[in-house]
């Protein structure tokens, strides 16, 4: 059938690659003009999800799944118990009337005022990845509870135009939850710091403001305003999060689209989408949205930085509690007197100090 006949056939709508790329470029420009506004990214990610949905079909005829785009997808049981991922691609089963997520996107703005298609913007996106993990874990926990038929969740974390793909598994998430709860239940005891020589100040650094900010750091004394439980000066227990409880990081900080102006989807992204769809016996139809048959998996970038940030995000609740314990012990146990060069000293809770019966007057 000639192209003219296709155009004159009311049963078809022609949607070309050029039209899709033009829409992607328009949506990208909207987002980059207001880089701190997450909402300006929604049209871009909706276009991406829609392109995928309209080209996806079931490989197995026994499955009657239809892929649909759900903006602000509702993962919950009631208005009081839910999560709303930014955009989800959900399967709907005609036979059962049940729907469930094939994968979803959680997007965040990229606070870079230059064009996002630059090395500087790509590096900035890496820094934002870790902060999104707690929110995504909350969504996964809700999805696994609301959709009992699934045991895996594919989640695209998108910062600007840079995406990472995580595969969460029910068993691993349950193990991660139990590991964290067990740590909170059986907190190990540990000393605050290494012994401090008597000639040195015994005032906790966070309770002291140095008159001379250029004073050299002394052994055994914290000199940052934030306590670091992982510091070499601390004898805190090892809290490295077990790898067997972490989700699988499949891709990290890859560009979503290519070209200036946009002229194609990143083949790595198309392959990642296909990986998520194949979990449910579905695939994208052969078209300009298909990843090349000779696709080289080595095109994907290194995962090491992402794995480190992922482990750090999972350990964060334990690190926070550990830091809190250190600070509480300092408040209760740190002795006096203060060093004469110290100022703004705050006494501990249990330190007996002489107090004037008269309120201090402001001069």
mmCIF file of C-alpha atoms in Angstrom:
data_model
loop_
_atom_site.group_PDB
_atom_site.id
_atom_site.type_symbol
_atom_site.label_atom_id
_atom_site.label_comp_id
_atom_site.label_asym_id
_atom_site.label_seq_id
_atom_site.Cartn_x
_atom_site.Cartn_y
_atom_site.Cartn_z
ATOM 1 C CA UNK A 1 0.000 0.000 0.000
ATOM 2 C CA UNK A 2 1.478 3.381 -0.989
ATOM 3 C CA UNK A 3 2.075 6.161 1.545
ATOM 4 C CA UNK A 4 -0.829 8.119 0.031
ATOM 5 C CA UNK A 5 -3.217 5.224 0.643
ATOM 6 C CA UNK A 6 -1.968 4.949 4.231
ATOM 7 C CA UNK A 7 -2.658 8.638 4.754
ATOM 8 C CA UNK A 8 -6.141 8.361 3.271
ATOM 9 C CA UNK A 9 -7.061 5.314 5.336
ATOM 10 C CA UNK A 10 -9.082 6.452 8.401
ATOM 11 C CA UNK A 11 -8.073 3.264 10.242
ATOM 12 C CA UNK A 12 -4.481 4.464 10.593
ATOM 13 C CA UNK A 13 -2.636 7.372 12.148
ATOM 14 C CA UNK A 14 0.875 7.911 10.831
ATOM 15 C CA UNK A 15 3.348 8.779 13.559
ATOM 16 C CA UNK A 16 6.860 9.247 12.245
ATOM 17 C CA UNK A 17 10.201 9.311 14.012
ATOM 18 C CA UNK A 18 10.704 12.914 12.921
ATOM 19 C CA UNK A 19 7.455 13.962 14.589
ATOM 20 C CA UNK A 20 8.375 12.190 17.808
ATOM 21 C CA UNK A 21 11.836 13.766 17.900
ATOM 22 C CA UNK A 22 10.370 17.228 17.342
ATOM 23 C CA UNK A 23 8.008 16.730 20.270
ATOM 24 C CA UNK A 24 10.851 15.496 22.469
ATOM 25 C CA UNK A 25 12.954 18.556 21.621
ATOM 26 C CA UNK A 26 10.048 20.883 22.429
ATOM 27 C CA UNK A 27 9.477 19.191 25.784
ATOM 28 C CA UNK A 28 13.193 19.286 26.541
ATOM 29 C CA UNK A 29 13.342 23.027 25.872
ATOM 30 C CA UNK A 30 10.403 23.587 28.228
ATOM 31 C CA UNK A 31 12.176 21.687 31.005
ATOM 32 C CA UNK A 32 15.580 23.339 30.529
ATOM 33 C CA UNK A 33 14.122 26.857 30.672
ATOM 34 C CA UNK A 34 13.071 26.197 34.271
ATOM 35 C CA UNK A 35 15.646 23.610 35.435
ATOM 36 C CA UNK A 36 14.653 23.672 39.116
ATOM 37 C CA UNK A 37 10.995 22.877 38.413
ATOM 38 C CA UNK A 38 10.214 19.159 38.445
ATOM 39 C CA UNK A 39 6.762 19.694 36.936
ATOM 40 C CA UNK A 40 8.315 21.005 33.720
ATOM 41 C CA UNK A 41 9.840 17.557 33.196
ATOM 42 C CA UNK A 42 6.496 15.766 33.187
ATOM 43 C CA UNK A 43 5.637 16.494 29.508
ATOM 44 C CA UNK A 44 8.992 15.041 28.447
ATOM 45 C CA UNK A 45 8.644 11.838 30.433
ATOM 46 C CA UNK A 46 5.005 11.484 29.372
ATOM 47 C CA UNK A 47 6.057 11.677 25.715
ATOM 48 C CA UNK A 48 8.673 8.985 26.313
ATOM 49 C CA UNK A 49 6.215 6.667 28.071
ATOM 50 C CA UNK A 50 3.567 7.240 25.394
ATOM 51 C CA UNK A 51 5.955 6.397 22.563
ATOM 52 C CA UNK A 52 6.780 3.141 24.322
ATOM 53 C CA UNK A 53 3.161 2.255 25.077
ATOM 54 C CA UNK A 54 1.805 2.726 21.551
ATOM 55 C CA UNK A 55 4.500 0.468 20.095
ATOM 56 C CA UNK A 56 4.268 -2.374 22.644
ATOM 57 C CA UNK A 57 2.403 -5.616 22.058
ATOM 58 C CA UNK A 58 2.283 -9.048 23.675
ATOM 59 C CA UNK A 59 4.573 -11.733 22.322
ATOM 60 C CA UNK A 60 2.563 -14.528 23.919
ATOM 61 C CA UNK A 61 -1.009 -14.740 22.601
ATOM 62 C CA UNK A 62 -2.104 -16.270 25.904
ATOM 63 C CA UNK A 63 -1.503 -12.912 27.551
ATOM 64 C CA UNK A 64 -4.020 -10.170 26.812
ATOM 65 C CA UNK A 65 -1.999 -7.350 28.305
ATOM 66 C CA UNK A 66 -2.275 -3.810 26.991
ATOM 67 C CA UNK A 67 0.334 -1.240 28.025
ATOM 68 C CA UNK A 68 -1.057 2.117 29.131
ATOM 69 C CA UNK A 69 0.477 5.311 30.513
ATOM 70 C CA UNK A 70 -0.609 6.308 34.023
ATOM 71 C CA UNK A 71 0.525 9.794 35.005
ATOM 72 C CA UNK A 72 0.747 10.159 38.787
ATOM 73 C CA UNK A 73 -0.040 6.451 39.035
ATOM 74 C CA UNK A 74 -1.957 5.481 42.164
ATOM 75 C CA UNK A 75 -0.178 2.797 44.179
ATOM 76 C CA UNK A 76 -2.404 2.376 47.197
ATOM 77 C CA UNK A 77 -5.448 0.914 48.888
ATOM 78 C CA UNK A 78 -7.126 4.149 49.966
ATOM 79 C CA UNK A 79 -6.753 7.923 49.916
ATOM 80 C CA UNK A 80 -4.928 7.640 53.220
ATOM 81 C CA UNK A 81 -2.477 4.936 52.132
ATOM 82 C CA UNK A 82 -0.826 5.434 48.755
ATOM 83 C CA UNK A 83 2.168 6.573 46.722
ATOM 84 C CA UNK A 84 2.154 8.441 43.410
ATOM 85 C CA UNK A 85 5.087 7.745 41.075
ATOM 86 C CA UNK A 86 5.470 10.484 38.482
ATOM 87 C CA UNK A 87 4.646 8.289 35.500
ATOM 88 C CA UNK A 88 4.054 4.545 35.200
ATOM 89 C CA UNK A 89 3.641 2.208 32.260
ATOM 90 C CA UNK A 90 0.988 -0.235 33.456
ATOM 91 C CA UNK A 91 -0.354 -3.427 31.942
ATOM 92 C CA UNK A 92 -4.093 -3.959 31.853
ATOM 93 C CA UNK A 93 -5.378 -7.522 31.583
ATOM 94 C CA UNK A 94 -8.613 -7.733 29.571
ATOM 95 C CA UNK A 95 -9.503 -11.143 30.960
ATOM 96 C CA UNK A 96 -9.182 -10.344 34.649
ATOM 97 C CA UNK A 97 -9.624 -6.576 34.672
ATOM 98 C CA UNK A 98 -6.455 -6.275 36.758
ATOM 99 C CA UNK A 99 -3.716 -3.725 36.123
ATOM 100 C CA UNK A 100 -0.151 -3.650 37.437
ATOM 101 C CA UNK A 101 3.025 -1.667 36.684
ATOM 102 C CA UNK A 102 5.473 -2.905 34.079
ATOM 103 C CA UNK A 103 7.872 -0.125 35.093
ATOM 104 C CA UNK A 104 7.700 3.455 36.230
ATOM 105 C CA UNK A 105 9.614 6.726 36.196
ATOM 106 C CA UNK A 106 10.538 8.929 39.126
ATOM 107 C CA UNK A 107 11.866 12.217 37.763
ATOM 108 C CA UNK A 108 13.798 15.006 39.433
ATOM 109 C CA UNK A 109 14.984 18.371 38.109
ATOM 110 C CA UNK A 110 18.586 18.859 37.095
ATOM 111 C CA UNK A 111 19.827 22.099 38.708
ATOM 112 C CA UNK A 112 22.203 22.991 35.902
ATOM 113 C CA UNK A 113 21.630 26.202 33.980
ATOM 114 C CA UNK A 114 23.623 25.166 30.951
ATOM 115 C CA UNK A 115 22.264 22.852 28.275
ATOM 116 C CA UNK A 116 21.621 19.458 29.862
ATOM 117 C CA UNK A 117 23.417 17.762 26.988
ATOM 118 C CA UNK A 118 26.841 18.639 28.418
ATOM 119 C CA UNK A 119 29.438 16.732 30.473
ATOM 120 C CA UNK A 120 28.956 19.194 33.352
ATOM 121 C CA UNK A 121 25.222 18.452 33.528
ATOM 122 C CA UNK A 122 25.885 14.717 33.368
ATOM 123 C CA UNK A 123 28.199 14.922 36.389
ATOM 124 C CA UNK A 124 25.660 16.991 38.311
ATOM 125 C CA UNK A 125 23.002 14.328 37.679
ATOM 126 C CA UNK A 126 25.199 11.709 39.371
ATOM 127 C CA UNK A 127 25.183 13.763 42.563
ATOM 128 C CA UNK A 128 21.371 13.772 42.716
ATOM 129 C CA UNK A 129 20.876 9.999 42.357
ATOM 130 C CA UNK A 130 21.373 8.956 45.984
ATOM 131 C CA UNK A 131 18.802 11.396 47.370
ATOM 132 C CA UNK A 132 15.984 9.815 45.344
ATOM 133 C CA UNK A 133 16.441 6.246 46.600
ATOM 134 C CA UNK A 134 14.384 6.571 49.832
ATOM 135 C CA UNK A 135 11.374 7.885 47.898
ATOM 136 C CA UNK A 136 11.623 5.108 45.323
ATOM 137 C CA UNK A 137 11.933 2.452 48.039
ATOM 138 C CA UNK A 138 8.707 3.733 49.558
ATOM 139 C CA UNK A 139 6.995 3.398 46.167
ATOM 140 C CA UNK A 140 8.344 -0.122 45.702
ATOM 141 C CA UNK A 141 7.158 -1.173 49.153
ATOM 142 C CA UNK A 142 3.674 0.066 48.308
ATOM 143 C CA UNK A 143 3.649 -1.509 44.835
ATOM 144 C CA UNK A 144 4.648 -4.944 46.137
ATOM 145 C CA UNK A 145 1.846 -4.766 48.670
ATOM 146 C CA UNK A 146 -0.856 -3.401 46.342
ATOM 147 C CA UNK A 147 0.026 -5.627 43.366
ATOM 148 C CA UNK A 148 0.642 -9.106 44.851
ATOM 149 C CA UNK A 149 0.986 -10.678 41.391
ATOM 150 C CA UNK A 150 4.377 -9.032 40.831
ATOM 151 C CA UNK A 151 7.621 -9.905 42.600
ATOM 152 C CA UNK A 152 9.868 -7.475 40.715
ATOM 153 C CA UNK A 153 9.706 -3.739 40.104
ATOM 154 C CA UNK A 154 11.616 -1.928 37.365
ATOM 155 C CA UNK A 155 12.130 1.740 38.220
ATOM 156 C CA UNK A 156 13.726 4.406 36.034
ATOM 157 C CA UNK A 157 15.204 7.224 38.103
ATOM 158 C CA UNK A 158 15.478 10.234 35.790
ATOM 159 C CA UNK A 159 17.433 13.377 36.686
ATOM 160 C CA UNK A 160 16.945 15.873 33.880
ATOM 161 C CA UNK A 161 17.652 13.664 30.879
ATOM 162 C CA UNK A 162 19.898 11.153 32.676
ATOM 163 C CA UNK A 163 18.352 7.886 33.777
ATOM 164 C CA UNK A 164 19.274 4.874 35.864
ATOM 165 C CA UNK A 165 17.387 1.574 35.987
ATOM 166 C CA UNK A 166 16.896 -0.405 39.196
ATOM 167 C CA UNK A 167 15.320 -3.836 39.473
ATOM 168 C CA UNK A 168 13.802 -4.393 42.909
ATOM 169 C CA UNK A 169 12.846 -7.881 44.090
ATOM 170 C CA UNK A 170 10.363 -8.667 46.827
ATOM 171 C CA UNK A 171 12.712 -11.044 48.667
ATOM 172 C CA UNK A 172 15.636 -8.605 48.637
ATOM 173 C CA UNK A 173 13.548 -5.678 49.857
ATOM 174 C CA UNK A 174 12.188 -7.794 52.681
ATOM 175 C CA UNK A 175 15.749 -8.758 53.599
ATOM 176 C CA UNK A 176 16.829 -5.099 53.557
ATOM 177 C CA UNK A 177 13.933 -4.133 55.805
ATOM 178 C CA UNK A 178 14.655 -6.925 58.284
ATOM 179 C CA UNK A 179 18.371 -6.097 58.321
ATOM 180 C CA UNK A 180 17.673 -2.445 59.193
ATOM 181 C CA UNK A 181 15.088 -3.338 61.825
ATOM 182 C CA UNK A 182 17.468 -5.868 63.381
ATOM 183 C CA UNK A 183 20.185 -3.247 63.653
ATOM 184 C CA UNK A 184 17.823 -0.831 65.409
ATOM 185 C CA UNK A 185 16.749 -3.588 67.790
ATOM 186 C CA UNK A 186 20.294 -4.687 68.680
ATOM 187 C CA UNK A 187 22.348 -1.506 68.547
ATOM 188 C CA UNK A 188 25.996 -2.256 69.309
ATOM 189 C CA UNK A 189 27.779 -0.279 72.009
ATOM 190 C CA UNK A 190 30.877 1.630 70.972
ATOM 191 C CA UNK A 191 33.202 4.285 72.461
ATOM 192 C CA UNK A 192 32.849 7.855 71.296
ATOM 193 C CA UNK A 193 36.376 8.438 70.031
ATOM 194 C CA UNK A 194 39.962 7.486 70.664
ATOM 195 C CA UNK A 195 41.372 8.687 74.024
ATOM 196 C CA UNK A 196 42.289 12.369 74.047
ATOM 197 C CA UNK A 197 45.519 13.526 75.708
ATOM 198 C CA UNK A 198 44.926 15.603 78.850
ATOM 199 C CA UNK A 199 46.794 18.568 77.421
ATOM 200 C CA UNK A 200 44.250 18.877 74.656
ATOM 201 C CA UNK A 201 40.745 20.270 74.831
ATOM 202 C CA UNK A 202 38.061 17.843 75.985
ATOM 203 C CA UNK A 203 35.218 19.946 74.625
ATOM 204 C CA UNK A 204 33.293 18.334 71.746
ATOM 205 C CA UNK A 205 33.959 20.188 68.536
ATOM 206 C CA UNK A 206 30.281 20.617 67.731
ATOM 207 C CA UNK A 207 29.906 22.492 71.068
ATOM 208 C CA UNK A 208 32.764 24.836 70.360
ATOM 209 C CA UNK A 209 33.564 27.656 67.986
ATOM 210 C CA UNK A 210 37.258 28.166 67.354
ATOM 211 C CA UNK A 211 38.512 31.726 67.652
ATOM 212 C CA UNK A 212 41.168 30.817 65.156
ATOM 213 C CA UNK A 213 39.462 28.888 62.355
ATOM 214 C CA UNK A 214 42.849 28.163 60.843
ATOM 215 C CA UNK A 215 44.022 26.064 63.802
ATOM 216 C CA UNK A 216 45.421 22.737 62.712
ATOM 217 C CA UNK A 217 43.346 19.654 63.353
ATOM 218 C CA UNK A 218 44.450 17.776 66.467
ATOM 219 C CA UNK A 219 44.529 13.991 66.730
ATOM 220 C CA UNK A 220 41.462 12.511 68.333
ATOM 221 C CA UNK A 221 39.266 15.604 67.900
ATOM 222 C CA UNK A 222 36.431 16.012 65.419
ATOM 223 C CA UNK A 223 36.843 19.299 63.587
ATOM 224 C CA UNK A 224 33.821 19.183 61.300
ATOM 225 C CA UNK A 225 30.449 20.516 62.367
ATOM 226 C CA UNK A 226 28.835 17.245 61.296
ATOM 227 C CA UNK A 227 29.854 14.070 63.045
ATOM 228 C CA UNK A 228 30.960 11.353 60.685
ATOM 229 C CA UNK A 229 30.378 7.862 62.129
ATOM 230 C CA UNK A 230 32.564 6.406 59.386
ATOM 231 C CA UNK A 231 35.536 8.632 60.253
ATOM 232 C CA UNK A 232 38.828 6.902 60.973
ATOM 233 C CA UNK A 233 38.784 8.644 64.351
ATOM 234 C CA UNK A 234 35.583 6.840 65.295
ATOM 235 C CA UNK A 235 35.488 3.232 66.429
ATOM 236 C CA UNK A 236 31.889 2.799 65.259
ATOM 237 C CA UNK A 237 30.995 -0.686 63.998
ATOM 238 C CA UNK A 238 31.038 -1.541 60.329
ATOM 239 C CA UNK A 239 27.641 -0.654 58.844
ATOM 240 C CA UNK A 240 28.306 -1.543 55.236
ATOM 241 C CA UNK A 241 24.933 -2.628 53.877
ATOM 242 C CA UNK A 242 24.881 -6.269 52.679
ATOM 243 C CA UNK A 243 24.984 -6.451 48.888
ATOM 244 C CA UNK A 244 22.542 -9.343 48.788
ATOM 245 C CA UNK A 245 19.781 -7.028 50.021
ATOM 246 C CA UNK A 246 20.371 -4.234 47.511
ATOM 247 C CA UNK A 247 18.317 -3.909 44.320
ATOM 248 C CA UNK A 248 20.087 -4.679 41.071
ATOM 249 C CA UNK A 249 21.461 -1.604 39.339
ATOM 250 C CA UNK A 250 21.166 -2.413 35.643
ATOM 251 C CA UNK A 251 22.132 0.957 34.144
ATOM 252 C CA UNK A 252 23.446 4.163 35.683
ATOM 253 C CA UNK A 253 23.277 7.804 34.573
ATOM 254 C CA UNK A 254 22.742 7.201 30.869
ATOM 255 C CA UNK A 255 21.392 9.921 28.529
ATOM 256 C CA UNK A 256 17.776 9.442 27.533
ATOM 257 C CA UNK A 257 17.923 11.105 24.134
ATOM 258 C CA UNK A 258 20.663 11.948 21.658
ATOM 259 C CA UNK A 259 21.446 14.873 19.415
ATOM 260 C CA UNK A 260 21.071 18.654 19.373
ATOM 261 C CA UNK A 261 18.307 19.015 18.393
ATOM 262 C CA UNK A 262 17.025 15.592 19.468
ATOM 263 C CA UNK A 263 17.326 13.079 16.633
ATOM 264 C CA UNK A 264 16.995 9.685 18.359
ATOM 265 C CA UNK A 265 16.367 7.800 21.562
ATOM 266 C CA UNK A 266 19.474 6.414 23.192
ATOM 267 C CA UNK A 267 19.688 2.756 22.025
ATOM 268 C CA UNK A 268 20.805 1.830 25.558
ATOM 269 C CA UNK A 269 17.508 3.182 26.893
ATOM 270 C CA UNK A 270 15.477 1.255 24.317
ATOM 271 C CA UNK A 271 17.287 -1.940 25.277
ATOM 272 C CA UNK A 272 16.592 -1.260 28.960
ATOM 273 C CA UNK A 273 12.875 -0.785 28.240
ATOM 274 C CA UNK A 274 12.831 -4.034 26.292
ATOM 275 C CA UNK A 275 14.418 -5.772 29.272
ATOM 276 C CA UNK A 276 11.600 -4.589 31.541
ATOM 277 C CA UNK A 277 8.865 -5.484 29.028
ATOM 278 C CA UNK A 278 10.200 -8.996 28.457
ATOM 279 C CA UNK A 279 9.504 -9.741 32.124
ATOM 280 C CA UNK A 280 5.813 -9.835 31.130
ATOM 281 C CA UNK A 281 6.129 -11.508 27.699
ATOM 282 C CA UNK A 282 5.799 -8.229 25.793
ATOM 283 C CA UNK A 283 7.954 -6.388 23.303
ATOM 284 C CA UNK A 284 8.033 -3.227 21.227
ATOM 285 C CA UNK A 285 7.071 -3.718 17.599
ATOM 286 C CA UNK A 286 9.903 -3.453 15.048
ATOM 287 C CA UNK A 287 10.178 0.255 14.252
ATOM 288 C CA UNK A 288 12.381 3.274 14.781
ATOM 289 C CA UNK A 289 11.816 2.618 18.508
ATOM 290 C CA UNK A 290 13.539 -0.765 18.365
ATOM 291 C CA UNK A 291 17.108 -1.094 19.568
ATOM 292 C CA UNK A 292 19.460 -2.328 16.815
ATOM 293 C CA UNK A 293 19.885 -6.081 16.420
ATOM 294 C CA UNK A 294 23.665 -5.645 16.634
ATOM 295 C CA UNK A 295 23.360 -3.637 19.843
ATOM 296 C CA UNK A 296 26.543 -3.692 21.916
ATOM 297 C CA UNK A 297 25.848 -3.998 25.651
ATOM 298 C CA UNK A 298 29.275 -2.498 26.304
ATOM 299 C CA UNK A 299 27.888 0.875 25.214
ATOM 300 C CA UNK A 300 26.406 1.239 28.685
ATOM 301 C CA UNK A 301 28.510 3.154 31.186
ATOM 302 C CA UNK A 302 30.283 1.986 34.343
ATOM 303 C CA UNK A 303 28.113 1.138 37.369
ATOM 304 C CA UNK A 304 30.674 1.546 40.167
ATOM 305 C CA UNK A 305 29.711 5.093 41.203
ATOM 306 C CA UNK A 306 26.031 4.181 41.185
ATOM 307 C CA UNK A 307 26.566 1.042 43.261
ATOM 308 C CA UNK A 308 28.436 3.041 45.886
ATOM 309 C CA UNK A 309 25.653 5.627 46.118
ATOM 310 C CA UNK A 310 23.009 2.908 46.224
ATOM 311 C CA UNK A 311 24.663 1.183 49.190
ATOM 312 C CA UNK A 312 25.062 4.528 50.933
ATOM 313 C CA UNK A 313 21.364 5.319 50.506
ATOM 314 C CA UNK A 314 20.313 1.980 52.007
ATOM 315 C CA UNK A 315 22.666 2.445 54.972
ATOM 316 C CA UNK A 316 21.501 6.019 55.618
ATOM 317 C CA UNK A 317 18.880 5.225 58.320
ATOM 318 C CA UNK A 318 21.527 3.330 60.288
ATOM 319 C CA UNK A 319 24.110 6.084 59.793
ATOM 320 C CA UNK A 320 21.628 8.697 60.993
ATOM 321 C CA UNK A 321 20.822 6.681 64.111
ATOM 322 C CA UNK A 322 24.500 6.073 64.762
ATOM 323 C CA UNK A 323 25.253 9.790 64.524
ATOM 324 C CA UNK A 324 22.353 10.561 66.850
ATOM 325 C CA UNK A 325 23.722 8.108 69.437
ATOM 326 C CA UNK A 326 27.179 9.671 69.289
ATOM 327 C CA UNK A 327 25.767 13.139 69.847
ATOM 328 C CA UNK A 328 23.593 11.973 72.747
ATOM 329 C CA UNK A 329 26.590 10.350 74.439
ATOM 330 C CA UNK A 330 28.565 13.554 74.019
ATOM 331 C CA UNK A 331 25.772 15.558 75.629
ATOM 332 C CA UNK A 332 25.621 13.205 78.607
ATOM 333 C CA UNK A 333 29.243 12.219 79.165
ATOM 334 C CA UNK A 334 31.722 14.755 77.813
ATOM 335 C CA UNK A 335 33.732 16.208 80.718
ATOM 336 C CA UNK A 336 34.771 19.735 81.599
ATOM 337 C CA UNK A 337 36.689 21.987 81.742
ATOM 338 C CA UNK A 338 36.768 23.644 78.379
ATOM 339 C CA UNK A 339 39.920 24.846 76.710
ATOM 340 C CA UNK A 340 40.646 28.513 77.325
ATOM 341 C CA UNK A 341 40.755 29.091 73.575
ATOM 342 C CA UNK A 342 37.214 27.734 73.185
ATOM 343 C CA UNK A 343 34.085 29.864 73.088
ATOM 344 C CA UNK A 344 30.342 29.290 73.068
ATOM 345 C CA UNK A 345 30.574 26.221 75.302
ATOM 346 C CA UNK A 346 27.392 24.197 75.843
ATOM 347 C CA UNK A 347 27.497 21.977 78.981
ATOM 348 C CA UNK A 348 26.328 18.370 78.957
ATOM 349 C CA UNK A 349 22.987 17.312 80.370
ATOM 350 C CA UNK A 350 24.476 15.657 83.466
ATOM 351 C CA UNK A 351 27.260 18.094 84.268
ATOM 352 C CA UNK A 352 26.867 19.844 87.650
ATOM 353 C CA UNK A 353 27.635 23.511 87.052
ATOM 354 C CA UNK A 354 27.266 26.447 89.372
ATOM 355 C CA UNK A 355 24.304 28.495 88.194
ATOM 356 C CA UNK A 356 23.519 32.081 89.102
ATOM 357 C CA UNK A 357 20.059 32.605 90.612
ATOM 358 C CA UNK A 358 19.781 35.764 88.576
ATOM 359 C CA UNK A 359 18.970 35.775 84.858
ATOM 360 C CA UNK A 360 21.731 37.025 82.623
ATOM 361 C CA UNK A 361 21.189 40.556 81.475
ATOM 362 C CA UNK A 362 21.756 41.631 77.928
ATOM 363 C CA UNK A 363 24.318 44.429 77.763
#
